[in-house]
Short mmCIF file of C-alpha atoms in Angstrom, two decimals:
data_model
loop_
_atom_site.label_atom_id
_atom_site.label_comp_id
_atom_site.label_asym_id
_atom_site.label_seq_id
_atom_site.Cartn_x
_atom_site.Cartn_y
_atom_site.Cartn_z
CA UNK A 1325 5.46 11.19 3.71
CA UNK A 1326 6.45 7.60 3.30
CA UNK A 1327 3.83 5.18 4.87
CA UNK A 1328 3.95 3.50 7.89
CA UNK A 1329 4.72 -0.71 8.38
CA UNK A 1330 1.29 -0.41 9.04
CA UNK A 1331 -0.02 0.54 5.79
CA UNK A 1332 2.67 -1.12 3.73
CA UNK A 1333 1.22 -4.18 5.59
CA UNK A 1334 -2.33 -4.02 4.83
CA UNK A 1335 -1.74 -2.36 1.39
CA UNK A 1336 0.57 -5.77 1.09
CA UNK A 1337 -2.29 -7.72 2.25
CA UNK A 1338 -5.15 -6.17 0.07
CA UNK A 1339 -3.56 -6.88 -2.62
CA UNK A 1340 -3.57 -10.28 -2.16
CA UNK A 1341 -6.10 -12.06 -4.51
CA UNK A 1342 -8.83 -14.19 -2.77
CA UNK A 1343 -6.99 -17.83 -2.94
CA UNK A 1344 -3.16 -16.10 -2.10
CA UNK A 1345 -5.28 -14.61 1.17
CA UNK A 1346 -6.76 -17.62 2.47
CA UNK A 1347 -3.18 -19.75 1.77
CA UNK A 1348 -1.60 -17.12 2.98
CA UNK A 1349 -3.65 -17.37 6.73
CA UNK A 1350 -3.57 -21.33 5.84
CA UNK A 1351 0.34 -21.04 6.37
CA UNK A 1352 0.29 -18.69 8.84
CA UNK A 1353 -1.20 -20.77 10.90
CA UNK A 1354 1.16 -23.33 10.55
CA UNK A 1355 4.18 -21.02 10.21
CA UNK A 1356 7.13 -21.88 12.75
CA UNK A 1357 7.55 -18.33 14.83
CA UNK A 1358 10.22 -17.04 16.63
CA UNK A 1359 10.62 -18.13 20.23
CA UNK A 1360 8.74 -15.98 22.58
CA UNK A 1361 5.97 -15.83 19.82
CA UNK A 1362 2.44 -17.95 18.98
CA UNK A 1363 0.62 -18.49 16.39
CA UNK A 1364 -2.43 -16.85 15.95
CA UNK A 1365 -5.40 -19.45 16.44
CA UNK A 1366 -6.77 -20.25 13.04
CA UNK A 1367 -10.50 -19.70 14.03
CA UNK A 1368 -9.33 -15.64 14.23
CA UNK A 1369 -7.42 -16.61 10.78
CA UNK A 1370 -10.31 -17.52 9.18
CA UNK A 1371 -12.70 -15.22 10.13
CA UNK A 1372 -10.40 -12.06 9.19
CA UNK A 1373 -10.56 -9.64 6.42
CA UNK A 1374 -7.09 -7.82 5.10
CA UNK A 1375 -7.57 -5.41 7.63
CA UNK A 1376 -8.26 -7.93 10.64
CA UNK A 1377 -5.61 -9.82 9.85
CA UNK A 1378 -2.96 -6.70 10.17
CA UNK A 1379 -4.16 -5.90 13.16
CA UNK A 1380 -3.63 -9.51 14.50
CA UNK A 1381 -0.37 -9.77 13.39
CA UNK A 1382 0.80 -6.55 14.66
CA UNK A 1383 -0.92 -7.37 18.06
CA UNK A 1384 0.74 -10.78 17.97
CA UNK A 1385 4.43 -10.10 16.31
CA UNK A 1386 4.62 -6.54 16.85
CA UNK A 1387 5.38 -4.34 13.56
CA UNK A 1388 9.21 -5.50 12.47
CA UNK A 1389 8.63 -8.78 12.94
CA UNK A 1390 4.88 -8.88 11.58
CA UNK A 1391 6.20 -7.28 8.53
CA UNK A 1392 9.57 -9.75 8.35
CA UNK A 1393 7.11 -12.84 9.32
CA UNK A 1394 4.12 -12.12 6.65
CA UNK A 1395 7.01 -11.60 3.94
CA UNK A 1396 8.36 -15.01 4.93
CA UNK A 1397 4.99 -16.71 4.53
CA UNK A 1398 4.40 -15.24 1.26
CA UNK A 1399 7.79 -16.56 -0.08
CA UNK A 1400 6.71 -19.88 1.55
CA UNK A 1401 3.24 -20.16 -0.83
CA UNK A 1402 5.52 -18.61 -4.09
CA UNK A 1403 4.24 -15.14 -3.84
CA UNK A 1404 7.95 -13.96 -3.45
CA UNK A 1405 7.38 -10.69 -5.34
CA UNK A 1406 4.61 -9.80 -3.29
CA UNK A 1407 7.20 -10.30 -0.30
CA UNK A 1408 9.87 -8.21 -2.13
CA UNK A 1409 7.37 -5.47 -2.47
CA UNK A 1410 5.95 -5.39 1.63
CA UNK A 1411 10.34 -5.61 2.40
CA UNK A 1412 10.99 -2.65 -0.16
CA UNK A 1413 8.19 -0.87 1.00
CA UNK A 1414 9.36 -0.80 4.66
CA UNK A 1415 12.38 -0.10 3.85
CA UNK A 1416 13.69 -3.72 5.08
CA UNK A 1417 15.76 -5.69 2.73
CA UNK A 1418 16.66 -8.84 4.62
CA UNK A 1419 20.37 -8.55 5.62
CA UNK A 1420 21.70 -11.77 3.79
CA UNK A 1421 20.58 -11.09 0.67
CA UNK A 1422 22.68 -9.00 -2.18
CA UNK A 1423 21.59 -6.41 -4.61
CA UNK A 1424 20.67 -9.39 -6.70
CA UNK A 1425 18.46 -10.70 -4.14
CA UNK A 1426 20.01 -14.24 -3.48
CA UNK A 1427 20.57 -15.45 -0.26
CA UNK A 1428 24.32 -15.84 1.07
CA UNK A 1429 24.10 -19.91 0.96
CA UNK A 1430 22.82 -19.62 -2.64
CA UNK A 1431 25.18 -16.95 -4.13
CA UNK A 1432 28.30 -19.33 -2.14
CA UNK A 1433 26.42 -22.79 -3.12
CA UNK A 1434 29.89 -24.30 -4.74
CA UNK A 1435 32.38 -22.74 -2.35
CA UNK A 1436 30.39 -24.14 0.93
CA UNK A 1437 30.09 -27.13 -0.31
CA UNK A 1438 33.85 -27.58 -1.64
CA UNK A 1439 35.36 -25.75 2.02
CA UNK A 1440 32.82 -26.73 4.73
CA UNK A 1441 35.48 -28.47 7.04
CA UNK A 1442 33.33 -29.02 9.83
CA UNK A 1443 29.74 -30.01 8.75
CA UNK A 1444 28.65 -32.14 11.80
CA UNK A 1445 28.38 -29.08 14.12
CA UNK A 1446 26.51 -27.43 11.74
CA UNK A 1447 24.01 -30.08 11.49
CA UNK A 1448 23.59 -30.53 15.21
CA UNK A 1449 22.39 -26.67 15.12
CA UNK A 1450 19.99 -27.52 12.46
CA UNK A 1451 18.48 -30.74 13.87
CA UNK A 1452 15.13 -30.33 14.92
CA UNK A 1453 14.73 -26.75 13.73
CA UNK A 1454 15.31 -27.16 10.42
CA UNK A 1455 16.43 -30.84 9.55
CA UNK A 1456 14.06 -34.18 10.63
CA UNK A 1457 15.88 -36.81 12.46
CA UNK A 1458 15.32 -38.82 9.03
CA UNK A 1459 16.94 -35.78 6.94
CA UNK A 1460 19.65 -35.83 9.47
CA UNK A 1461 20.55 -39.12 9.12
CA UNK A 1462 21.10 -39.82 5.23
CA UNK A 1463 23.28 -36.57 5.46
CA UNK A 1464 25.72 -37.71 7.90
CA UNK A 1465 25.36 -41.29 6.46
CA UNK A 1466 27.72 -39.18 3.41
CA UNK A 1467 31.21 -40.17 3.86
CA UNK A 1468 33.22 -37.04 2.90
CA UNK A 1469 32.28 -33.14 3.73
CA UNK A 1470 31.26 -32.14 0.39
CA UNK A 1471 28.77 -35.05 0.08
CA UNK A 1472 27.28 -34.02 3.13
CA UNK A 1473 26.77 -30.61 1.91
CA UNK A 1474 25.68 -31.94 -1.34
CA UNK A 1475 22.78 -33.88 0.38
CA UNK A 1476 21.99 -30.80 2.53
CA UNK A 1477 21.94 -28.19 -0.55
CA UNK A 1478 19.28 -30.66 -2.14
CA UNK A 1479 17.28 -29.54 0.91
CA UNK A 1480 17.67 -25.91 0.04
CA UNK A 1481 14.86 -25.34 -2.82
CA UNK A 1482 11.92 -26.39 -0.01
CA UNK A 1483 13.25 -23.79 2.12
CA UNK A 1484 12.06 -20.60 2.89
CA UNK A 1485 14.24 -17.01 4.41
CA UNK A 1486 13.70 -18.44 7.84
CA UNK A 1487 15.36 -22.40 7.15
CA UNK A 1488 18.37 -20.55 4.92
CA UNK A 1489 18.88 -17.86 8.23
CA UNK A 1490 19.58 -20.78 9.79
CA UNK A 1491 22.36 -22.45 7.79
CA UNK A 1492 23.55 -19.19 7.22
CA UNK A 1493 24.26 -18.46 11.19
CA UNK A 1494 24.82 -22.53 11.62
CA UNK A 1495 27.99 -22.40 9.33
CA UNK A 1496 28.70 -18.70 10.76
CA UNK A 1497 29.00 -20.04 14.36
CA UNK A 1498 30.85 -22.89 12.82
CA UNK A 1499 33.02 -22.05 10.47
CA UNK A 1500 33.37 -18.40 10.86
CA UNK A 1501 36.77 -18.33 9.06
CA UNK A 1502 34.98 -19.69 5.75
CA UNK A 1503 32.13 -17.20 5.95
CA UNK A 1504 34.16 -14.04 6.39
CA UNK A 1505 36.20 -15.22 3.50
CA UNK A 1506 33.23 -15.63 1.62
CA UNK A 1507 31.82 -12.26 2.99
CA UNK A 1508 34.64 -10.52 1.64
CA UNK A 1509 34.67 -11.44 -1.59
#
């Protein structure tokens, strides 16, 4: 009987060793959420044990998004195969990853950055979000496309699932022609 996200959460969570548990509530605390969503308040953070803290995320996120959310926070503090294992255990593979497990804007690094034609739009959808009115500026400072993308894609190793989403559906809404070319392929 395969277990429920439930169980794959707290077995996920027990298995955390003492210092990955408390950064792990550290940086959930701190996590950006979805919209719609809070954080939990870190006094209930602190005070929880593995099996606390399921129950607070699933009472906070509700079970598909507690599950996508606490394997995004465990990428974020480098426990990525800890992540892999909760997303394989559920049965939920994030969507823009390949068999090989690297993200869409990864695997197409040197093609984005040669055929991004439009690269202003797609910044506007990542200011604030994603990009600091600081980061913002030295990119479009670049003169030509591919330098902007260059500065961008030295962004990308600080990232976690959540920032890459964004760039993914950023240059999907933008340049939708270049990303179903590079879909197909």
């Amino acid at each position: 009987m395969a277990k429920s996200a439930r169980d794959c959460l707290l077995d996920c969570l027990e298995n955390l060793e003492e210092g990955e548990l408390r950064r792990f509530k550290a940086k959930l605390n701190e996590f950006p959420v979805r919209p719609g969503y809070a954080n939990i308040p870190r006094g209930r953070l602190q005070k929880a044990d593995a099996l606390d803290l399921k129950d607070l995320l699933v009472s906070f996120y509700t079970e598909e998004y507690a599950v996508q959310l606490t394997a995004e926070v465990l990428e974020a503090i480098n426990c990525k195969d800890r992540a892999e294992e909760l997303l394989a255990s559920t049965g939920n593979r994030p969507q823009l990853q390949n068999s090989s497990n690297v993200h869409f804007i990864e695997r197409h690094r040197e093609a984005l950055i040669q055929r991004t034609t439009s690269v202003e739009p797609v910044l506007d959808k990542l200011y604030g979000s994603v990009l600091s009115d600081e980061q913002y500026q030295k990119i479009t400072a670049k003169e030509t496309n591919p330098d902007k993308m260059r500065e961008l894609y030295r962004l990308v190793p600080s990232w976690d699932l959540r920032c890459k989403d964004k760039l993914y559906e950023a240059l999907k809404a933008k340049n939708p022609h270049l990303v179903k070319d590079l879909e197909g392929q």
